[in-house]
Amino acid sequence: MTTNAPASRHPHDDPARPLLTTPFTARTDAREVIAGVDLTGRRAVVTGGASGLGAETVRALAEAGAEVTVAVRRPEAAEPLVRESAAVDGAGPVRTAPLDLSDLTSVDAFVRNWRGPLDILVANAGIMALPERTLTPQGWEMQLATNYLGHFALATGLHPALCEAGSARIVVVSSGAHLATPFDFDDPHFERRPYDPWTAYGQSKSADVLLAAGAHRWATDGITANALNPGYILTGLQRHLDDATMRAFGVMDDEGNLTPLPYYKTPAQGAATSVLLAASPLLEGVTGRYFEDNQEARLVTDEENPTAGVAAHAVDPRAADRLWEYATQALRTR
């Protein structure tokens, strides 16, 4: 593993800084990356933790001893996971709490009801490629509201609890879709430009990376934040894609059966990088970075037409600070 120097204000400001590497691979699963790590006494929140990557993240953290709150729109959907975890010897308690990230009233209620320190916040919940432009009551585009603004409101609302923990981690699940789409500060909610499902999704995922980069301001509070691309995985995230699109992607046969491609990961493998960032001692003190396949990703430029790595526009310190101020103002004027 590469030895880390203390994190700078913006890690990507130093082009000579070596990328952080780990002994794990794209095929390592979530339990393997924290094998032997004891999280007893640590408290975690995982948004969207009832299924897919979120459920695998919950399982790994709970089996390592953490107390995990599954924050979801329908808490009853997480009850099987609660019962499953309760039957695992040595697992920490798993609880549920209602949270709709597109509804700020729901986010506010979650924050008000939280008691005590919070060691780990995994911003995992998300929606992808809504076919039509859909707005929240605040007039926010739904993908941006759910994937980014709701998580920003949750993280800032829980800031005192994260501070209380003394050494807390925020993990933001982004996507390789961020590579093609910078954040559009002039028209983030598609009020003037034509709505495109993938542009909206990619923008929200660039915003997620910028959220982790912008959290540098919390480093003195003992809070670190990093973003990640989990890779290609078939989960409920694809629920808004029609069969024709799934077939065009090569992941559905003529009978409607899902057929993952060879490079696709299992949900447990997809959750590994989230769990690595949330709990591995290898990430102690690391902040403001972007990971994929359990390694820190290479910085790439738009001119490279990249398919992997982290885009310069998503870790631009000026954009990160500007987006933080934009979101802060948006919450004030909702």
mmCIF file of C-alpha atoms in Angstrom:
data_model
loop_
_atom_site.group_PDB
_atom_site.id
_atom_site.type_symbol
_atom_site.label_atom_id
_atom_site.label_comp_id
_atom_site.label_asym_id
_atom_site.label_seq_id
_atom_site.Cartn_x
_atom_site.Cartn_y
_atom_site.Cartn_z
ATOM 1 C CA MET A 1 0.000 0.000 0.000
ATOM 2 C CA THR A 2 1.204 3.475 -0.792
ATOM 3 C CA THR A 3 2.074 5.439 2.335
ATOM 4 C CA ASN A 4 -0.009 8.563 2.764
ATOM 5 C CA ALA A 5 1.146 11.998 3.695
ATOM 6 C CA PRO A 6 -1.449 14.018 5.622
ATOM 7 C CA ALA A 7 -4.272 15.086 3.334
ATOM 8 C CA SER A 8 -3.888 18.551 1.855
ATOM 9 C CA ARG A 9 -6.721 21.051 1.609
ATOM 10 C CA HIS A 10 -7.535 19.714 -1.846
ATOM 11 C CA PRO A 11 -5.683 16.443 -2.562
ATOM 12 C CA HIS A 12 -5.740 16.912 -6.329
ATOM 13 C CA ASP A 13 -3.880 20.222 -6.014
ATOM 14 C CA ASP A 14 -0.667 18.196 -5.758
ATOM 15 C CA PRO A 15 -0.027 16.400 -9.071
ATOM 16 C CA ALA A 16 3.041 14.692 -7.616
ATOM 17 C CA ARG A 17 1.067 12.995 -4.863
ATOM 18 C CA PRO A 18 1.029 9.203 -5.392
ATOM 19 C CA LEU A 19 -2.356 7.537 -5.707
ATOM 20 C CA LEU A 20 -3.440 5.521 -2.701
ATOM 21 C CA THR A 21 -3.408 1.802 -3.450
ATOM 22 C CA THR A 22 -4.727 -1.176 -1.492
ATOM 23 C CA PRO A 23 -4.155 -4.944 -1.732
ATOM 24 C CA PHE A 24 -7.726 -5.475 -2.917
ATOM 25 C CA THR A 25 -9.093 -5.908 -6.448
ATOM 26 C CA ALA A 26 -12.283 -5.284 -8.398
ATOM 27 C CA ARG A 27 -13.440 -8.780 -7.401
ATOM 28 C CA THR A 28 -12.902 -8.368 -3.662
ATOM 29 C CA ASP A 29 -16.215 -8.347 -1.810
ATOM 30 C CA ALA A 30 -17.428 -6.071 0.967
ATOM 31 C CA ARG A 31 -16.705 -8.468 3.827
ATOM 32 C CA GLU A 32 -13.161 -9.132 2.635
ATOM 33 C CA VAL A 33 -12.048 -5.482 2.649
ATOM 34 C CA ILE A 34 -12.709 -5.173 6.393
ATOM 35 C CA ALA A 35 -11.917 -8.704 7.486
ATOM 36 C CA GLY A 36 -10.540 -8.522 11.018
ATOM 37 C CA VAL A 37 -11.765 -4.944 11.597
ATOM 38 C CA ASP A 38 -13.784 -4.526 14.800
ATOM 39 C CA LEU A 39 -16.465 -1.842 14.533
ATOM 40 C CA THR A 40 -18.060 -2.549 17.912
ATOM 41 C CA GLY A 41 -19.334 0.711 19.355
ATOM 42 C CA ARG A 42 -19.282 2.511 15.999
ATOM 43 C CA ARG A 43 -22.538 3.880 14.579
ATOM 44 C CA ALA A 44 -23.370 4.066 10.889
ATOM 45 C CA VAL A 45 -26.168 5.335 8.656
ATOM 46 C CA VAL A 46 -26.606 3.829 5.195
ATOM 47 C CA THR A 47 -29.124 5.527 2.918
ATOM 48 C CA GLY A 48 -30.941 3.233 0.530
ATOM 49 C CA GLY A 49 -29.693 0.312 2.567
ATOM 50 C CA ALA A 50 -32.597 -2.091 2.076
ATOM 51 C CA SER A 51 -31.372 -3.674 -1.169
ATOM 52 C CA GLY A 52 -28.541 -3.895 -3.682
ATOM 53 C CA LEU A 53 -25.248 -2.216 -2.804
ATOM 54 C CA GLY A 54 -26.759 -0.623 0.283
ATOM 55 C CA ALA A 55 -27.845 -3.941 1.772
ATOM 56 C CA GLU A 56 -24.394 -5.456 1.201
ATOM 57 C CA THR A 57 -22.835 -2.403 2.848
ATOM 58 C CA VAL A 58 -25.149 -2.809 5.840
ATOM 59 C CA ARG A 59 -24.334 -6.522 6.130
ATOM 60 C CA ALA A 60 -20.574 -5.958 6.101
ATOM 61 C CA LEU A 61 -20.619 -3.103 8.614
ATOM 62 C CA ALA A 62 -23.046 -4.876 10.974
ATOM 63 C CA GLU A 63 -21.127 -8.167 10.839
ATOM 64 C CA ALA A 64 -18.014 -6.214 11.859
ATOM 65 C CA GLY A 65 -19.930 -5.073 14.931
ATOM 66 C CA ALA A 66 -21.260 -1.639 13.946
ATOM 67 C CA GLU A 67 -24.689 -0.386 14.920
ATOM 68 C CA VAL A 68 -26.289 0.397 11.546
ATOM 69 C CA THR A 69 -29.354 2.484 10.754
ATOM 70 C CA VAL A 70 -30.913 1.682 7.389
ATOM 71 C CA ALA A 71 -32.391 4.984 6.158
ATOM 72 C CA VAL A 72 -34.995 4.295 3.464
ATOM 73 C CA ARG A 73 -38.286 5.617 2.081
ATOM 74 C CA ARG A 74 -40.081 2.421 3.099
ATOM 75 C CA PRO A 75 -38.569 1.080 6.335
ATOM 76 C CA GLU A 76 -40.613 -2.108 6.067
ATOM 77 C CA ALA A 77 -38.539 -3.048 3.003
ATOM 78 C CA ALA A 78 -35.499 -3.368 5.280
ATOM 79 C CA GLU A 79 -37.141 -5.612 7.868
ATOM 80 C CA PRO A 80 -35.852 -8.862 6.268
ATOM 81 C CA LEU A 81 -32.334 -7.438 6.480
ATOM 82 C CA VAL A 82 -32.904 -6.522 10.137
ATOM 83 C CA ARG A 83 -34.008 -10.097 10.915
ATOM 84 C CA GLU A 84 -31.138 -11.575 8.917
ATOM 85 C CA SER A 85 -28.544 -9.510 10.779
ATOM 86 C CA ALA A 86 -30.070 -10.316 14.163
ATOM 87 C CA ALA A 87 -29.368 -13.996 13.496
ATOM 88 C CA VAL A 88 -25.643 -13.416 12.885
ATOM 89 C CA ASP A 89 -23.482 -14.046 15.928
ATOM 90 C CA GLY A 90 -21.515 -10.961 16.953
ATOM 91 C CA ALA A 91 -23.256 -8.632 14.509
ATOM 92 C CA GLY A 92 -24.149 -5.150 15.632
ATOM 93 C CA PRO A 93 -27.792 -4.113 15.789
ATOM 94 C CA VAL A 94 -29.490 -3.069 12.548
ATOM 95 C CA ARG A 95 -32.345 -0.594 12.766
ATOM 96 C CA THR A 96 -34.538 1.200 10.251
ATOM 97 C CA ALA A 97 -35.610 4.818 9.937
ATOM 98 C CA PRO A 98 -37.747 6.592 7.332
ATOM 99 C CA LEU A 99 -35.890 8.892 4.941
ATOM 100 C CA ASP A 100 -36.983 10.305 1.596
ATOM 101 C CA LEU A 101 -34.068 12.305 0.229
ATOM 102 C CA SER A 102 -36.264 14.127 -2.283
ATOM 103 C CA ASP A 103 -38.429 15.478 0.570
ATOM 104 C CA LEU A 104 -36.593 17.938 2.797
ATOM 105 C CA THR A 105 -39.277 17.589 5.460
ATOM 106 C CA SER A 106 -38.302 13.931 5.711
ATOM 107 C CA VAL A 107 -34.575 14.796 5.839
ATOM 108 C CA ASP A 108 -35.227 17.360 8.571
ATOM 109 C CA ALA A 109 -37.203 14.807 10.585
ATOM 110 C CA PHE A 110 -34.410 12.238 10.323
ATOM 111 C CA VAL A 111 -31.854 14.788 11.531
ATOM 112 C CA ARG A 112 -34.078 15.913 14.417
ATOM 113 C CA ASN A 113 -34.610 12.334 15.545
ATOM 114 C CA TRP A 114 -30.944 11.378 15.502
ATOM 115 C CA ARG A 115 -29.344 11.124 18.923
ATOM 116 C CA GLY A 116 -25.677 10.781 19.801
ATOM 117 C CA PRO A 117 -22.521 10.544 17.699
ATOM 118 C CA LEU A 118 -22.356 9.260 14.128
ATOM 119 C CA ASP A 119 -19.151 7.581 12.978
ATOM 120 C CA ILE A 120 -20.055 6.625 9.394
ATOM 121 C CA LEU A 121 -22.478 8.151 6.890
ATOM 122 C CA VAL A 122 -22.803 6.227 3.624
ATOM 123 C CA ALA A 123 -24.662 8.300 1.006
ATOM 124 C CA ASN A 124 -25.697 5.301 -1.069
ATOM 125 C CA ALA A 125 -29.307 5.898 -2.156
ATOM 126 C CA GLY A 126 -29.906 7.058 -5.692
ATOM 127 C CA ILE A 127 -32.109 7.077 -8.760
ATOM 128 C CA MET A 128 -31.007 6.876 -12.383
ATOM 129 C CA ALA A 129 -32.234 8.051 -15.782
ATOM 130 C CA LEU A 130 -35.777 9.158 -14.992
ATOM 131 C CA PRO A 131 -37.396 9.177 -18.453
ATOM 132 C CA GLU A 132 -39.144 12.515 -17.944
ATOM 133 C CA ARG A 133 -38.166 15.685 -16.117
ATOM 134 C CA THR A 134 -39.648 15.377 -12.649
ATOM 135 C CA LEU A 135 -39.517 18.063 -9.975
ATOM 136 C CA THR A 136 -39.657 18.033 -6.193
ATOM 137 C CA PRO A 137 -41.970 20.459 -4.342
ATOM 138 C CA GLN A 138 -38.968 22.825 -4.178
ATOM 139 C CA GLY A 139 -38.748 22.827 -7.984
ATOM 140 C CA TRP A 140 -35.538 20.776 -7.982
ATOM 141 C CA GLU A 141 -34.872 18.188 -10.689
ATOM 142 C CA MET A 142 -35.511 14.824 -9.055
ATOM 143 C CA GLN A 143 -32.188 13.107 -9.765
ATOM 144 C CA LEU A 144 -30.190 16.071 -8.499
ATOM 145 C CA ALA A 145 -32.494 16.388 -5.492
ATOM 146 C CA THR A 146 -32.259 12.724 -4.520
ATOM 147 C CA ASN A 147 -28.683 11.896 -5.400
ATOM 148 C CA TYR A 148 -27.041 15.122 -4.277
ATOM 149 C CA LEU A 149 -29.112 17.844 -2.593
ATOM 150 C CA GLY A 150 -30.881 15.448 -0.217
ATOM 151 C CA HIS A 151 -27.564 13.932 0.796
ATOM 152 C CA PHE A 152 -26.032 17.391 1.199
ATOM 153 C CA ALA A 153 -28.915 18.376 3.505
ATOM 154 C CA LEU A 154 -28.491 15.126 5.444
ATOM 155 C CA ALA A 155 -24.728 15.495 5.844
ATOM 156 C CA THR A 156 -24.893 19.135 6.910
ATOM 157 C CA GLY A 157 -27.791 18.391 9.251
ATOM 158 C CA LEU A 158 -25.853 15.547 10.855
ATOM 159 C CA HIS A 159 -22.630 17.573 11.054
ATOM 160 C CA PRO A 160 -22.878 17.974 14.858
ATOM 161 C CA ALA A 161 -23.289 14.202 15.260
ATOM 162 C CA LEU A 162 -20.317 13.566 12.967
ATOM 163 C CA CYS A 163 -18.245 16.050 14.974
ATOM 164 C CA GLU A 164 -19.262 14.333 18.204
ATOM 165 C CA ALA A 165 -17.821 11.056 16.944
ATOM 166 C CA GLY A 166 -14.360 12.619 16.915
ATOM 167 C CA SER A 167 -13.216 10.739 13.814
ATOM 168 C CA ALA A 168 -16.070 10.301 11.348
ATOM 169 C CA ARG A 169 -16.246 9.266 7.711
ATOM 170 C CA ILE A 170 -18.617 10.249 4.925
ATOM 171 C CA VAL A 171 -18.805 7.944 1.915
ATOM 172 C CA VAL A 172 -20.520 9.220 -1.241
ATOM 173 C CA VAL A 173 -21.535 6.697 -3.898
ATOM 174 C CA SER A 174 -21.062 8.328 -7.297
ATOM 175 C CA SER A 175 -20.741 6.714 -10.745
ATOM 176 C CA GLY A 176 -18.589 6.625 -13.842
ATOM 177 C CA ALA A 177 -21.470 8.530 -15.437
ATOM 178 C CA HIS A 178 -19.967 11.670 -13.892
ATOM 179 C CA LEU A 179 -17.151 11.604 -16.458
ATOM 180 C CA ALA A 180 -19.180 13.091 -19.311
ATOM 181 C CA THR A 181 -21.229 15.664 -17.425
ATOM 182 C CA PRO A 182 -19.933 18.615 -15.396
ATOM 183 C CA PHE A 183 -22.300 20.384 -13.046
ATOM 184 C CA ASP A 184 -24.250 23.084 -14.904
ATOM 185 C CA PHE A 185 -24.380 26.049 -12.541
ATOM 186 C CA ASP A 186 -26.404 28.076 -15.039
ATOM 187 C CA ASP A 187 -29.268 25.600 -15.394
ATOM 188 C CA PRO A 188 -28.965 22.694 -12.946
ATOM 189 C CA HIS A 189 -32.685 21.863 -13.012
ATOM 190 C CA PHE A 190 -33.173 21.894 -16.807
ATOM 191 C CA GLU A 191 -35.416 24.946 -16.777
ATOM 192 C CA ARG A 192 -34.026 26.176 -20.106
ATOM 193 C CA ARG A 193 -31.989 23.360 -21.662
ATOM 194 C CA PRO A 194 -33.740 20.223 -22.935
ATOM 195 C CA TYR A 195 -34.051 17.523 -20.316
ATOM 196 C CA ASP A 196 -31.992 14.404 -20.942
ATOM 197 C CA PRO A 197 -32.162 11.467 -18.480
ATOM 198 C CA TRP A 198 -28.479 10.594 -18.719
ATOM 199 C CA THR A 199 -27.247 14.176 -18.598
ATOM 200 C CA ALA A 200 -29.302 14.716 -15.447
ATOM 201 C CA TYR A 201 -27.940 11.538 -13.895
ATOM 202 C CA GLY A 202 -24.335 12.325 -14.816
ATOM 203 C CA GLN A 203 -24.647 15.862 -13.441
ATOM 204 C CA SER A 204 -25.968 14.537 -10.128
ATOM 205 C CA LYS A 205 -23.036 12.141 -9.897
ATOM 206 C CA SER A 206 -20.505 14.908 -10.609
ATOM 207 C CA ALA A 207 -22.195 16.795 -7.787
ATOM 208 C CA ASP A 208 -21.686 13.789 -5.514
ATOM 209 C CA VAL A 209 -17.927 13.782 -6.157
ATOM 210 C CA LEU A 210 -17.852 17.536 -5.556
ATOM 211 C CA LEU A 211 -19.661 16.965 -2.250
ATOM 212 C CA ALA A 212 -16.762 14.839 -1.028
ATOM 213 C CA ALA A 213 -14.252 17.370 -2.343
ATOM 214 C CA GLY A 214 -16.098 20.277 -0.708
ATOM 215 C CA ALA A 215 -16.114 18.595 2.682
ATOM 216 C CA HIS A 216 -12.448 19.558 3.092
ATOM 217 C CA ARG A 217 -13.827 22.341 5.312
ATOM 218 C CA TRP A 218 -14.730 19.703 7.901
ATOM 219 C CA ALA A 219 -11.264 18.142 8.156
ATOM 220 C CA THR A 220 -10.493 20.109 11.309
ATOM 221 C CA ASP A 221 -13.639 18.570 12.856
ATOM 222 C CA GLY A 222 -12.149 15.107 12.370
ATOM 223 C CA ILE A 223 -14.488 14.356 9.445
ATOM 224 C CA THR A 224 -13.220 12.851 6.212
ATOM 225 C CA ALA A 225 -15.228 12.399 3.005
ATOM 226 C CA ASN A 226 -14.495 10.378 -0.114
ATOM 227 C CA ALA A 227 -16.470 9.401 -3.215
ATOM 228 C CA LEU A 228 -16.482 6.246 -5.305
ATOM 229 C CA ASN A 229 -17.630 4.504 -8.421
ATOM 230 C CA PRO A 230 -18.960 1.044 -7.474
ATOM 231 C CA GLY A 231 -18.688 -0.271 -11.046
ATOM 232 C CA TYR A 232 -21.243 -2.066 -13.187
ATOM 233 C CA ILE A 233 -23.774 -4.016 -11.130
ATOM 234 C CA LEU A 234 -27.354 -5.067 -11.826
ATOM 235 C CA THR A 235 -29.491 -3.707 -8.974
ATOM 236 C CA GLY A 236 -32.766 -1.855 -8.546
ATOM 237 C CA LEU A 237 -31.009 1.276 -9.833
ATOM 238 C CA GLN A 238 -31.953 0.204 -13.363
ATOM 239 C CA ARG A 239 -35.690 0.165 -12.591
ATOM 240 C CA HIS A 240 -36.430 3.198 -14.786
ATOM 241 C CA LEU A 241 -34.814 1.674 -17.881
ATOM 242 C CA ASP A 242 -37.094 -0.022 -20.386
ATOM 243 C CA ASP A 243 -36.410 -3.466 -21.824
ATOM 244 C CA ALA A 244 -35.156 -2.041 -25.114
ATOM 245 C CA THR A 245 -32.494 -0.033 -23.294
ATOM 246 C CA MET A 246 -31.467 -3.003 -21.175
ATOM 247 C CA ARG A 247 -31.126 -5.124 -24.308
ATOM 248 C CA ALA A 248 -29.111 -2.387 -26.002
ATOM 249 C CA PHE A 249 -26.770 -2.472 -23.014
ATOM 250 C CA GLY A 250 -26.422 -6.222 -23.529
ATOM 251 C CA VAL A 251 -27.756 -7.191 -20.111
ATOM 252 C CA MET A 252 -31.164 -8.630 -21.052
ATOM 253 C CA ASP A 253 -32.009 -11.490 -23.399
ATOM 254 C CA ASP A 254 -35.007 -11.780 -25.717
ATOM 255 C CA GLU A 255 -37.040 -13.491 -22.987
ATOM 256 C CA GLY A 256 -36.476 -10.629 -20.539
ATOM 257 C CA ASN A 257 -33.917 -12.413 -18.368
ATOM 258 C CA LEU A 258 -31.104 -10.320 -16.906
ATOM 259 C CA THR A 259 -27.720 -11.387 -18.257
ATOM 260 C CA PRO A 260 -24.823 -9.535 -16.605
ATOM 261 C CA LEU A 261 -21.765 -9.069 -18.793
ATOM 262 C CA PRO A 262 -18.434 -10.640 -17.739
ATOM 263 C CA TYR A 263 -17.086 -7.386 -16.295
ATOM 264 C CA TYR A 264 -20.168 -6.787 -14.133
ATOM 265 C CA LYS A 265 -19.757 -7.202 -10.392
ATOM 266 C CA THR A 266 -21.963 -8.879 -7.829
ATOM 267 C CA PRO A 267 -23.647 -6.495 -5.362
ATOM 268 C CA ALA A 268 -21.200 -7.666 -2.678
ATOM 269 C CA GLN A 269 -18.252 -6.801 -4.926
ATOM 270 C CA GLY A 270 -19.846 -3.481 -5.873
ATOM 271 C CA ALA A 271 -20.238 -2.565 -2.198
ATOM 272 C CA ALA A 272 -16.598 -3.330 -1.400
ATOM 273 C CA THR A 273 -15.273 0.148 -2.184
ATOM 274 C CA SER A 274 -18.027 1.742 -0.069
ATOM 275 C CA VAL A 275 -17.080 -0.451 2.879
ATOM 276 C CA LEU A 276 -13.366 0.159 2.318
ATOM 277 C CA LEU A 277 -13.905 3.914 2.547
ATOM 278 C CA ALA A 278 -16.293 3.583 5.474
ATOM 279 C CA ALA A 279 -14.265 1.389 7.761
ATOM 280 C CA SER A 280 -10.843 0.231 6.594
ATOM 281 C CA PRO A 281 -7.842 1.471 8.604
ATOM 282 C CA LEU A 282 -6.087 1.926 5.233
ATOM 283 C CA LEU A 283 -8.231 5.043 4.714
ATOM 284 C CA GLU A 284 -7.529 6.653 8.071
ATOM 285 C CA GLY A 285 -7.229 10.425 7.600
ATOM 286 C CA VAL A 286 -7.771 10.263 3.825
ATOM 287 C CA THR A 287 -10.244 12.800 2.462
ATOM 288 C CA GLY A 288 -11.454 14.454 -0.729
ATOM 289 C CA ARG A 289 -10.552 11.584 -3.047
ATOM 290 C CA TYR A 290 -12.346 9.316 -5.523
ATOM 291 C CA PHE A 291 -11.993 5.550 -5.691
ATOM 292 C CA GLU A 292 -12.956 2.694 -8.000
ATOM 293 C CA ASP A 293 -12.235 -1.040 -7.755
ATOM 294 C CA ASN A 294 -10.843 -0.438 -4.243
ATOM 295 C CA GLN A 295 -8.094 1.896 -5.484
ATOM 296 C CA GLU A 296 -7.812 5.647 -5.746
ATOM 297 C CA ALA A 297 -8.708 6.610 -9.320
ATOM 298 C CA ARG A 298 -6.506 8.434 -11.789
ATOM 299 C CA LEU A 299 -7.337 12.056 -12.628
ATOM 300 C CA VAL A 300 -8.467 12.314 -16.273
ATOM 301 C CA THR A 301 -9.394 15.152 -18.616
ATOM 302 C CA ASP A 302 -12.439 15.502 -20.828
ATOM 303 C CA GLU A 303 -10.167 15.420 -23.892
ATOM 304 C CA GLU A 304 -9.189 11.827 -23.091
ATOM 305 C CA ASN A 305 -12.788 10.614 -23.603
ATOM 306 C CA PRO A 306 -12.288 8.485 -20.496
ATOM 307 C CA THR A 307 -14.225 5.413 -19.422
ATOM 308 C CA ALA A 308 -12.609 5.234 -15.975
ATOM 309 C CA GLY A 309 -10.917 7.565 -13.529
ATOM 310 C CA VAL A 310 -12.146 10.796 -11.997
ATOM 311 C CA ALA A 311 -12.892 13.815 -14.162
ATOM 312 C CA ALA A 312 -11.060 17.045 -13.451
ATOM 313 C CA HIS A 313 -14.383 18.899 -13.346
ATOM 314 C CA ALA A 314 -15.539 16.702 -10.446
ATOM 315 C CA VAL A 315 -12.590 17.471 -8.172
ATOM 316 C CA ASP A 316 -12.029 21.102 -9.159
ATOM 317 C CA PRO A 317 -11.667 22.896 -5.803
ATOM 318 C CA ARG A 318 -13.326 26.049 -7.125
ATOM 319 C CA ALA A 319 -16.317 24.077 -8.400
ATOM 320 C CA ALA A 320 -16.505 22.166 -5.112
ATOM 321 C CA ASP A 321 -16.655 25.362 -3.076
ATOM 322 C CA ARG A 322 -19.085 26.975 -5.505
ATOM 323 C CA LEU A 323 -21.419 23.973 -5.372
ATOM 324 C CA TRP A 324 -21.258 23.899 -1.574
ATOM 325 C CA GLU A 325 -22.376 27.530 -1.498
ATOM 326 C CA TYR A 326 -25.061 26.849 -4.129
ATOM 327 C CA ALA A 327 -26.505 23.962 -2.109
ATOM 328 C CA THR A 328 -26.339 25.930 1.135
ATOM 329 C CA GLN A 329 -28.282 28.766 -0.479
ATOM 330 C CA ALA A 330 -30.763 26.351 -2.066
ATOM 331 C CA LEU A 331 -31.578 24.898 1.343
ATOM 332 C CA ARG A 332 -32.027 28.349 2.834
ATOM 333 C CA THR A 333 -34.492 29.442 0.143
ATOM 334 C CA ARG A 334 -36.462 26.216 -0.276
#
